[in-house]
Coordinates of C-alpha atoms in Angstrom, one line a residue:
Chain W
M1 CA 70.6 133.1 75.2
N2 CA 68.2 129.5 75.7
P3 CA 65.5 129.4 72.6
I4 CA 62.9 130.5 74.7
S5 CA 64.2 133.7 75.1
H6 CA 65.9 134.2 72.2
R7 CA 62.2 133.2 70.1
A8 CA 60.9 136.3 72.5
M9 CA 63.7 138.6 71.5
R10 CA 63.0 138.0 67.9
A11 CA 59.2 138.4 68.5
W12 CA 60.0 142.1 70.2
V13 CA 61.7 142.8 66.7
G14 CA 58.7 141.6 65.0
L15 CA 56.3 143.8 66.4
G16 CA 55.0 146.6 64.7
P17 CA 56.7 150.2 66.3
R18 CA 53.4 151.2 67.8
F19 CA 53.5 148.1 70.3
L20 CA 56.8 149.4 71.7
P21 CA 56.9 151.2 74.5
F22 CA 59.2 154.1 72.9
A23 CA 57.8 157.3 72.0
D24 CA 57.7 158.3 68.6
A25 CA 60.1 161.3 68.2
A26 CA 61.0 162.8 70.6
S27 CA 59.6 166.3 70.0
A28 CA 60.4 169.5 71.2
E29 CA 56.3 169.9 72.2
V30 CA 54.8 167.5 74.4
P31 CA 50.8 167.3 74.2
L32 CA 48.4 167.4 77.1
S33 CA 47.6 163.7 76.7
R34 CA 50.7 162.7 77.5
L35 CA 51.2 165.2 80.9
L36 CA 48.3 163.7 81.9
R37 CA 49.5 159.9 81.3
L38 CA 52.8 160.8 83.3
S39 CA 50.8 162.8 86.0
L40 CA 49.3 159.1 86.9
V41 CA 52.7 158.0 88.6
H42 CA 51.5 161.1 91.4
V43 CA 48.2 159.4 91.3
S44 CA 49.6 156.2 92.2
V45 CA 51.8 157.6 94.6
G46 CA 49.1 159.2 96.5
M47 CA 47.1 156.2 96.5
S48 CA 50.3 154.0 98.3
L49 CA 50.8 157.2 100.7
V50 CA 47.0 157.6 101.9
L51 CA 47.3 153.7 102.2
M52 CA 50.1 153.9 104.7
V53 CA 49.6 156.6 106.6
G54 CA 45.6 157.2 107.1
T55 CA 44.5 153.9 106.3
L56 CA 46.2 151.2 107.6
N57 CA 47.4 153.3 110.5
R58 CA 44.1 152.9 112.1
V59 CA 43.6 149.3 110.7
M60 CA 46.9 148.7 112.2
I61 CA 45.7 149.7 115.6
V62 CA 42.2 149.4 116.2
E63 CA 41.4 146.5 113.9
L64 CA 44.3 144.2 114.3
G65 CA 45.8 145.3 117.5
I66 CA 49.3 145.9 116.7
S67 CA 50.9 148.6 119.3
A68 CA 50.7 152.0 118.1
A69 CA 54.5 152.3 118.8
L70 CA 55.3 149.8 116.3
V71 CA 52.8 151.3 113.7
S72 CA 54.3 154.1 114.0
T73 CA 58.3 152.6 113.5
M74 CA 56.9 151.0 110.4
I75 CA 55.1 154.0 108.9
A76 CA 58.4 156.3 109.4
L77 CA 60.3 153.8 108.0
P78 CA 60.2 154.9 104.1
V79 CA 61.4 158.3 105.2
L80 CA 64.8 156.3 106.1
F81 CA 65.2 156.0 102.1
A82 CA 64.1 159.6 101.4
P83 CA 67.7 161.0 101.2
L84 CA 68.5 158.2 98.5
R85 CA 66.6 160.5 95.9
A86 CA 69.5 162.2 94.9
Y87 CA 71.3 159.1 94.2
I88 CA 68.4 157.4 92.4
G89 CA 68.1 161.0 90.2
Q90 CA 71.9 160.8 89.4
S91 CA 71.9 157.0 88.7
S92 CA 68.7 158.3 85.9
D93 CA 70.7 160.7 84.8
T94 CA 74.1 158.7 83.7
H95 CA 72.0 155.5 82.8
V96 CA 73.6 153.8 80.2
S97 CA 71.3 151.8 77.9
V98 CA 71.7 150.9 74.0
L99 CA 68.4 151.8 73.8
G100 CA 69.4 155.7 75.1
W101 CA 66.5 155.1 78.1
K102 CA 67.3 156.9 81.0
R103 CA 63.9 157.3 82.7
V104 CA 61.7 154.9 81.8
P105 CA 64.1 151.4 83.4
F106 CA 64.2 153.4 86.6
L107 CA 59.9 154.3 86.3
F108 CA 59.5 150.2 85.5
N109 CA 61.7 149.1 88.4
G110 CA 60.5 151.2 91.0
S111 CA 56.9 150.6 90.0
M112 CA 57.6 147.0 90.7
V113 CA 59.1 147.2 93.8
Q114 CA 56.2 149.4 95.1
F115 CA 54.0 146.6 93.4
G116 CA 55.9 144.3 95.1
G117 CA 56.0 146.0 98.7
L118 CA 52.0 146.1 98.3
S119 CA 51.2 142.8 97.5
I120 CA 53.2 141.2 100.4
M121 CA 51.7 143.9 102.5
P122 CA 48.2 142.4 104.0
F123 CA 49.4 138.8 104.9
A124 CA 52.7 140.8 106.2
L125 CA 49.9 142.9 108.8
L126 CA 48.2 139.8 109.5
V127 CA 51.3 138.0 110.2
L128 CA 52.7 140.8 112.1
S129 CA 48.8 141.2 114.3
G130 CA 49.3 137.8 115.1
G131 CA 46.4 136.0 113.9
G132 CA 45.4 133.0 112.1
A133 CA 48.1 130.2 112.6
S134 CA 50.8 133.1 112.4
H135 CA 50.5 132.7 116.2
A136 CA 53.2 129.8 116.1
Y137 CA 56.2 131.7 114.6
P138 CA 58.4 133.8 116.1
H139 CA 57.4 137.6 116.5
W140 CA 60.3 139.1 114.5
V141 CA 59.2 137.2 111.3
G142 CA 56.0 139.2 111.1
Q143 CA 58.1 142.5 112.1
A144 CA 60.5 141.9 109.6
A145 CA 58.1 141.2 106.9
A146 CA 55.7 144.2 107.6
A147 CA 59.0 146.5 107.8
L148 CA 60.3 145.2 104.3
S149 CA 56.9 145.5 102.3
F150 CA 56.7 149.2 104.1
L151 CA 60.6 150.1 102.9
L152 CA 59.7 148.5 99.4
V153 CA 56.6 150.8 99.1
G154 CA 58.6 154.0 100.3
A155 CA 61.4 152.9 98.2
G156 CA 58.9 152.6 94.9
I157 CA 57.5 156.0 95.8
H158 CA 60.7 157.9 96.2
I159 CA 62.2 156.1 92.7
T160 CA 58.6 156.4 90.7
Q161 CA 58.1 160.6 92.4
T162 CA 61.9 161.3 91.8
V163 CA 62.1 160.0 87.8
G164 CA 58.8 161.2 87.3
L165 CA 59.7 164.6 87.8
A166 CA 63.1 164.0 85.8
L167 CA 61.7 163.1 83.2
A168 CA 58.7 166.0 83.5
T169 CA 61.2 168.3 83.9
D170 CA 62.6 166.8 80.2
L171 CA 60.1 166.8 78.6
T172 CA 58.7 170.7 79.5
S173 CA 60.1 173.8 78.9
D174 CA 60.9 177.1 81.1
D175 CA 57.5 178.7 80.4
R176 CA 55.7 175.2 80.8
R177 CA 57.2 173.7 83.6
P178 CA 54.8 175.7 86.3
K179 CA 51.7 174.4 84.4
V180 CA 53.4 170.6 84.6
V181 CA 54.1 171.2 88.4
G182 CA 50.4 172.1 89.2
L183 CA 49.5 169.2 87.5
M184 CA 51.5 166.7 89.5
Y185 CA 50.5 168.5 92.7
V186 CA 46.9 168.2 92.1
S187 CA 47.5 164.6 90.8
L188 CA 48.9 163.6 93.8
L189 CA 46.0 165.2 95.8
A190 CA 43.7 163.7 94.0
G191 CA 44.8 160.5 94.0
S192 CA 45.2 160.9 97.7
I193 CA 41.3 162.3 98.5
A194 CA 40.0 159.8 95.8
S195 CA 41.7 156.7 97.3
A196 CA 40.9 157.6 101.1
L197 CA 37.6 158.1 100.2
V198 CA 37.3 154.2 99.0
F199 CA 39.7 152.5 101.3
G200 CA 37.0 153.6 103.8
H201 CA 33.9 152.8 102.2
L202 CA 35.4 149.4 101.4
L203 CA 37.3 149.2 105.1
E204 CA 33.6 149.4 106.4
D205 CA 32.8 146.3 107.5
F206 CA 36.6 144.9 108.3
T207 CA 37.4 141.0 107.3
P208 CA 41.4 140.2 106.7
G209 CA 39.8 138.6 103.3
R210 CA 38.8 142.5 102.2
L211 CA 42.2 143.6 103.9
I212 CA 43.9 141.8 101.0
Q213 CA 42.0 142.3 98.5
V214 CA 41.8 146.2 99.4
I215 CA 45.9 146.3 99.4
Q216 CA 46.6 144.1 96.7
G217 CA 43.6 145.3 94.4
T218 CA 45.7 149.1 95.2
A219 CA 49.0 146.9 93.6
V220 CA 47.5 146.0 90.7
L221 CA 46.6 149.8 90.3
T222 CA 49.8 150.9 90.9
L223 CA 51.2 148.6 87.9
V224 CA 48.3 149.9 85.6
L225 CA 48.7 153.0 86.5
N226 CA 52.5 153.4 85.9
G227 CA 52.0 151.3 83.0
I228 CA 50.2 153.5 80.8
A229 CA 52.1 156.7 82.6
L230 CA 55.4 155.2 81.3
W231 CA 54.2 153.8 77.7
K232 CA 55.8 155.6 74.7
Q233 CA 57.5 158.7 76.8
E234 CA 61.5 158.3 76.4
G235 CA 62.0 158.6 72.5
L236 CA 64.5 155.6 71.0
K237 CA 68.0 157.6 71.1
R238 CA 71.1 155.2 70.3
M239 CA 74.3 155.7 71.8
T240 CA 77.4 155.4 69.7
P241 CA 79.7 152.9 71.2
A242 CA 82.1 155.6 72.5
E243 CA 79.1 156.8 74.9
L244 CA 78.1 153.7 75.8
D245 CA 81.8 152.5 77.0
A246 CA 82.4 155.8 78.4
P247 CA 82.7 156.0 82.6
R248 CA 80.2 157.2 84.1
P249 CA 80.5 159.7 86.5
R250 CA 80.5 158.9 90.5
F251 CA 77.9 160.1 92.8
G252 CA 80.5 162.4 94.6
D253 CA 81.6 163.6 91.6
S254 CA 78.2 164.6 90.2
I255 CA 77.4 166.3 93.9
T256 CA 80.1 168.6 93.8
L257 CA 79.7 169.4 90.3
Y258 CA 76.6 170.2 91.3
M259 CA 76.8 171.9 94.0
Q260 CA 79.7 174.4 92.5
D261 CA 76.5 176.7 91.7
G262 CA 76.3 178.0 95.5
A263 CA 72.8 178.5 94.9
A264 CA 71.7 175.2 94.7
L265 CA 73.1 174.7 98.1
R266 CA 71.0 177.6 99.5
R267 CA 68.0 176.7 97.4
L268 CA 68.4 173.3 99.1
V269 CA 68.4 174.9 103.2
A270 CA 65.3 177.4 101.9
V271 CA 63.3 173.4 100.6
G272 CA 64.2 172.0 104.5
L273 CA 63.7 175.2 106.4
G274 CA 60.4 176.1 105.3
T275 CA 59.5 172.8 104.6
M276 CA 60.0 171.6 107.7
A277 CA 58.3 174.6 109.3
F278 CA 54.9 173.6 107.6
G279 CA 55.1 170.0 108.3
M280 CA 55.8 171.4 112.0
Q281 CA 52.3 171.4 112.1
D282 CA 50.9 168.8 110.4
V283 CA 49.5 166.7 113.5
L284 CA 49.2 169.3 116.1
L285 CA 46.3 171.5 114.3
E286 CA 44.0 169.1 114.9
P287 CA 44.7 168.4 118.9
Y288 CA 45.6 172.7 119.2
G289 CA 41.7 173.2 117.7
G290 CA 40.7 170.4 120.3
E291 CA 42.0 170.7 123.4
I292 CA 42.6 174.5 123.6
L293 CA 40.1 175.8 121.3
G294 CA 37.3 173.4 122.5
L295 CA 36.2 172.8 118.9
A296 CA 34.3 169.0 118.4
V297 CA 36.2 165.8 116.4
A298 CA 33.6 167.2 113.4
D299 CA 34.8 170.6 113.4
T300 CA 38.8 169.8 114.0
T301 CA 37.9 167.4 110.8
K302 CA 37.3 170.3 108.3
L303 CA 40.6 172.2 109.4
T304 CA 42.2 169.4 107.4
A305 CA 39.9 170.1 104.6
A306 CA 40.6 173.6 104.8
L307 CA 44.7 173.4 105.0
A308 CA 44.0 171.3 101.8
A309 CA 41.8 173.6 100.3
G310 CA 44.2 176.4 101.2
G311 CA 46.8 174.5 99.5
L312 CA 45.0 173.7 96.4
I313 CA 44.5 178.0 96.1
G314 CA 47.9 178.3 96.7
F315 CA 49.1 175.5 94.0
G316 CA 46.3 177.1 91.6
T317 CA 47.6 180.7 92.2
A318 CA 51.3 180.0 92.1
S319 CA 50.2 177.9 88.5
H320 CA 48.9 181.0 87.2
L321 CA 51.4 183.8 88.4
L322 CA 54.4 181.5 87.3
S323 CA 53.4 180.7 83.7
R324 CA 52.7 184.3 83.3
G325 CA 56.5 184.7 84.1
A326 CA 56.5 185.5 88.1
D327 CA 59.9 184.6 89.7
A328 CA 59.8 181.1 91.1
Y329 CA 61.9 181.9 94.5
V330 CA 59.8 185.2 95.1
M331 CA 56.4 183.1 95.3
A332 CA 58.5 180.3 97.5
G333 CA 59.7 183.7 99.4
R334 CA 55.8 184.8 99.6
G335 CA 54.6 181.4 100.6
A336 CA 56.8 181.2 103.9
L337 CA 55.3 184.7 104.7
V338 CA 51.7 184.1 103.9
G339 CA 52.4 180.8 106.4
S340 CA 53.9 182.5 109.2
L341 CA 50.9 185.2 109.0
G342 CA 49.0 182.3 108.8
L343 CA 50.9 181.0 112.0
A344 CA 49.9 184.0 114.4
L345 CA 46.7 184.6 113.8
V346 CA 46.5 180.8 114.6
I347 CA 48.5 181.8 118.1
A348 CA 46.1 184.7 118.1
A349 CA 42.9 182.7 118.6
S350 CA 44.2 181.5 121.5
P351 CA 43.8 184.0 123.9
V352 CA 40.9 185.9 121.8
G353 CA 39.5 182.1 122.1
S354 CA 38.3 182.7 118.1
T355 CA 37.7 180.5 116.0
T356 CA 37.3 182.1 113.2
L357 CA 40.6 183.7 113.3
F358 CA 42.0 180.1 113.8
A359 CA 40.0 178.6 110.6
M360 CA 41.5 181.8 108.5
G361 CA 44.7 181.2 110.1
V362 CA 44.5 177.3 109.0
I363 CA 43.7 178.6 105.3
L364 CA 46.6 180.7 105.2
V365 CA 49.2 178.3 106.6
G366 CA 47.5 175.8 103.9
L367 CA 48.2 178.2 100.7
G368 CA 51.2 179.7 102.0
G369 CA 52.7 175.9 102.2
G370 CA 51.3 175.6 98.6
L371 CA 52.8 178.8 97.2
F372 CA 56.2 177.6 98.8
G373 CA 55.8 173.8 97.8
H374 CA 55.1 175.1 94.3
G375 CA 57.4 177.5 94.3
T376 CA 60.8 175.5 95.4
L377 CA 59.9 172.7 92.7
T378 CA 59.4 175.3 90.1
A379 CA 62.9 176.9 91.1
A380 CA 64.2 173.2 91.1
M381 CA 63.4 172.1 87.5
N382 CA 63.8 175.3 85.9
G383 CA 67.5 175.7 87.5
A384 CA 68.5 172.0 87.1
P385 CA 71.7 172.0 85.3
E386 CA 71.8 170.4 82.2
G387 CA 72.5 166.5 82.5
Q388 CA 71.7 166.9 86.3
V389 CA 68.4 167.2 85.9
G390 CA 67.6 163.7 87.8
L391 CA 69.7 164.9 90.4
A392 CA 68.5 168.4 90.7
L393 CA 64.9 166.9 91.4
G394 CA 66.3 163.8 93.8
A395 CA 68.3 166.4 95.7
W396 CA 65.1 168.7 95.9
G397 CA 62.7 165.4 96.9
A398 CA 65.6 164.7 99.5
T399 CA 65.4 167.6 101.2
Q400 CA 62.2 168.2 100.6
A401 CA 60.9 164.5 102.2
T402 CA 63.4 164.1 104.9
A403 CA 62.7 167.9 106.1
A404 CA 58.9 167.1 106.3
G405 CA 59.6 164.0 108.2
I406 CA 61.7 165.6 110.8
G407 CA 59.4 168.6 110.7
I408 CA 56.0 166.1 111.8
A409 CA 58.5 164.6 114.3
L410 CA 59.8 167.5 115.9
G411 CA 56.3 169.4 116.1
G412 CA 55.2 166.4 118.7
V413 CA 58.0 165.8 120.6
M414 CA 58.7 169.6 120.9
R415 CA 54.9 170.2 122.4
D416 CA 55.3 167.0 124.3
L417 CA 58.4 168.4 125.9
A418 CA 57.0 171.2 126.7
V419 CA 54.1 169.9 128.9
T420 CA 56.1 167.5 130.6
A421 CA 58.4 169.7 131.5
G422 CA 55.8 171.0 133.6
A423 CA 55.9 174.3 131.4
A424 CA 52.4 173.7 131.0
E425 CA 50.7 174.1 134.5
Q426 CA 53.0 177.3 134.8
F427 CA 51.8 178.8 131.0
G428 CA 48.7 177.3 130.3
P429 CA 47.7 174.3 128.0
A430 CA 48.2 176.1 125.0
F431 CA 52.4 176.7 125.9
G432 CA 53.3 173.8 124.2
Y433 CA 51.4 174.1 121.2
M434 CA 52.6 178.1 120.7
T435 CA 56.3 176.9 121.3
V436 CA 56.3 174.6 118.2
Y437 CA 53.8 178.1 116.5
I438 CA 56.8 180.4 117.8
T439 CA 59.7 178.2 116.6
E440 CA 57.9 177.5 112.8
I441 CA 57.6 180.7 112.2
I442 CA 61.0 181.5 113.0
L443 CA 61.9 178.7 110.6
L444 CA 59.3 180.6 108.3
L445 CA 61.2 183.9 108.0
A446 CA 64.6 181.9 107.9
T447 CA 63.3 180.4 104.9
F448 CA 62.4 184.1 103.4
A449 CA 65.6 185.6 104.4
V450 CA 67.9 182.5 102.2
M451 CA 64.9 182.9 99.2
S452 CA 65.7 186.6 99.3
S453 CA 69.6 185.9 99.2
L454 CA 68.8 184.1 96.1
L455 CA 67.0 186.7 93.9
R456 CA 68.4 188.0 91.1
P457 CA 68.3 192.1 91.7
K458 CA 65.1 192.5 89.6
G459 CA 63.2 190.2 91.4
A460 CA 64.6 191.4 94.8
Q461 CA 62.4 194.9 93.9
G462 CA 59.4 192.9 93.3
M463 CA 59.9 191.2 96.4
A464 CA 60.4 193.9 98.7
G465 CA 57.2 195.3 97.1
Chain R
M1 CA 71.8 157.9 65.5
D2 CA 71.8 155.1 63.1
S3 CA 70.8 155.7 59.3
L4 CA 67.8 153.7 58.4
D5 CA 69.8 151.6 55.8
D6 CA 71.9 149.9 58.5
P7 CA 71.8 146.3 57.8
N8 CA 71.7 145.6 61.4
R9 CA 67.5 146.7 61.8
V10 CA 64.8 144.6 61.4
W11 CA 61.9 145.9 60.5
P12 CA 59.0 146.8 60.8
T13 CA 60.5 148.0 64.6
G14 CA 64.0 148.9 63.1
L15 CA 65.4 147.8 66.3
T16 CA 69.0 146.4 66.3
I17 CA 69.9 142.3 68.1
K18 CA 71.4 144.6 70.4
E19 CA 68.5 147.2 70.9
S20 CA 66.0 144.2 71.5
E21 CA 68.1 141.9 73.6
A22 CA 68.4 145.2 76.0
L23 CA 64.4 146.1 75.7
H24 CA 63.7 142.0 76.5
K25 CA 65.9 141.8 79.3
H26 CA 63.3 144.2 81.1
V27 CA 60.8 142.2 80.5
I28 CA 63.1 139.3 82.0
D29 CA 64.0 141.6 85.6
G30 CA 60.3 142.4 85.7
A31 CA 59.2 138.9 85.9
R32 CA 62.4 137.9 88.1
I33 CA 60.8 140.3 90.7
F34 CA 57.3 139.1 90.4
F35 CA 58.4 135.3 90.5
A36 CA 60.2 136.6 93.9
I37 CA 57.4 138.3 95.5
S38 CA 54.9 136.2 94.5
L39 CA 56.8 133.9 96.3
F40 CA 57.6 135.5 99.5
A41 CA 53.8 136.3 99.4
H42 CA 52.5 132.7 99.0
L43 CA 55.2 131.9 102.5
L44 CA 53.6 134.7 104.2
A45 CA 49.9 133.8 103.2
Y46 CA 51.2 129.5 104.5
M47 CA 52.0 131.3 107.9
Y48 CA 48.6 132.7 108.3
S49 CA 46.5 130.3 106.8
P50 CA 48.1 126.8 105.8
W51 CA 46.6 125.2 102.6
L52 CA 46.7 121.3 102.2
K53 CA 45.9 120.6 106.2

C-alpha cells in the first residue's frame, strides 16, 4: 500500500464512530427517520426515470432533432438490463466483506454508476445531435456514448432499487412491510412528479448549456440523496475467517434452491402476466381518448393524472389493509379484478360514447394497478426465504421491469398491427384498441387465476367472498 | 463477533486494520470510477466544443 493510502486508512480508524457509515446497532426496531432516508433511493430512481422517459424523450426529438426511432431505442436500452436484477440481488445476498456489509457496497456502486451515466449524458446527447463541432466525428461516436450513458443510468437504477428494497426487507419485520412498500412507492411517485415539474420549468428556455446544468445537477443530486439514504443503514457485522473463506453459492444453485418452493415460480408468473397487462394500456389511453372519444389534448393529459390518482388510492388502500393483516395475494388478485373491470368500462365507453364511463374506467385501472403492485411486492418481501432476500426481490424486479417493457411495446405493436391489417376499416377505428384491451382483460383474469392458486385455504374463502 | 478487548482493534472507532482497509477500498474504488467518468465526459465535451482553439 502506498504511503498516502496508508495515511488515509489510518485516518479512518482514528475517526469517531459518529463519522463512520455504519449503523450503531442492527436493532430490531428501525425508526421512521431511517426508513424515510432509505426511501430517498427511490426518489432518485423516480428522478432518473422521468428524465429519461419523459423530459429527454421530448428534448431529444424536438430540441435536438434526433430521430424518434433512435430515441425510443435509447430509452428502451435499460430494459435489457432488467433480468440482471436477480443476479444483482443474489450477489448482494452472498457478498463477502470483512465489515459484514451486504447491501451498502452495492448501493454505493449502483449510485456511482447512475451518477456516471447522468454525468456523461448531456455531452453524449449533444454529440449525438451533431451540434457544435461534433459533426466532424463519425455518427457512431455519439450513438455509442449516448447508448452507454442510458445503459449506465439504467444499470444504476436496477442496482440501487433492487438492493434498496432488499435492505428495506432486512430492516423491517413482516407486519411493518406493507407500510414500507407504500412508503417506497410514494417516494418514487413523489420523486417523479416533483422532478417532472422542475425539469419542465428549467428547460422552458432550452439551451445546450441549460441541458448540461439540468442533467448534471440531477447527477449530483442522485449522489447526495443516495449518500444520505445509505448512511448508517447496515451495522458492522464481523465475519469469522471461516465465513470469509467459505465458497460463495453459485447463481444457478441459488436460483434452483429458490425455485424449489413451487410458489416462487407461480408468484413470478402472476407478477409477469399482471404487470404486462397493466403496462399494455400505458401508451394507448391518451390516443384512445383523443382518437375514439374525441377528447382535447388538455383532457387526455388529465387522464394520466387520473390514472396516477387511482394508483395512489390503490397504494394507500393496500398499505392500510395489508398492515391490518390482509393477505397480500388476495390484495394482488383483487387488483387484477378491479383492473379488468376498469378495462371493461374503458371498452364500453366507445360504443356508448361516454367520457364519464371512460374516466371511471381509467381511475379503476389505476386503482387496480396500485393494489396489484403493492400486493405483489409485499408478497415478494414476505415470501423471501432467509438468506435469499436479495434474490427474491431481484427476481420480482426483473420480472416486473421486463414485463412492463414488453407490455408497453406489445400494446403499441398490437394496435398498429390491427390498423395496418385493414381491420380498422372493416370494424371501425376502435378495433385496434379493443384488441389490446380485451387481451389485457384475459391476461388479468389469468393473473387472478394464478394468484388464487397461491392462496392458503383460509385466504381462498376470503377471495371468493 | 470479536470481543471488545481484541488487541487488533484501534479506538475510538474500534475498527481493525483489515476493516479500515476494506472501508478505504470502497473510497478508492469510488474515486477511480469518478476519474474514469470525468475523463470520458471531458472527451465528449471537447468533441462538442473544443477548448484552447
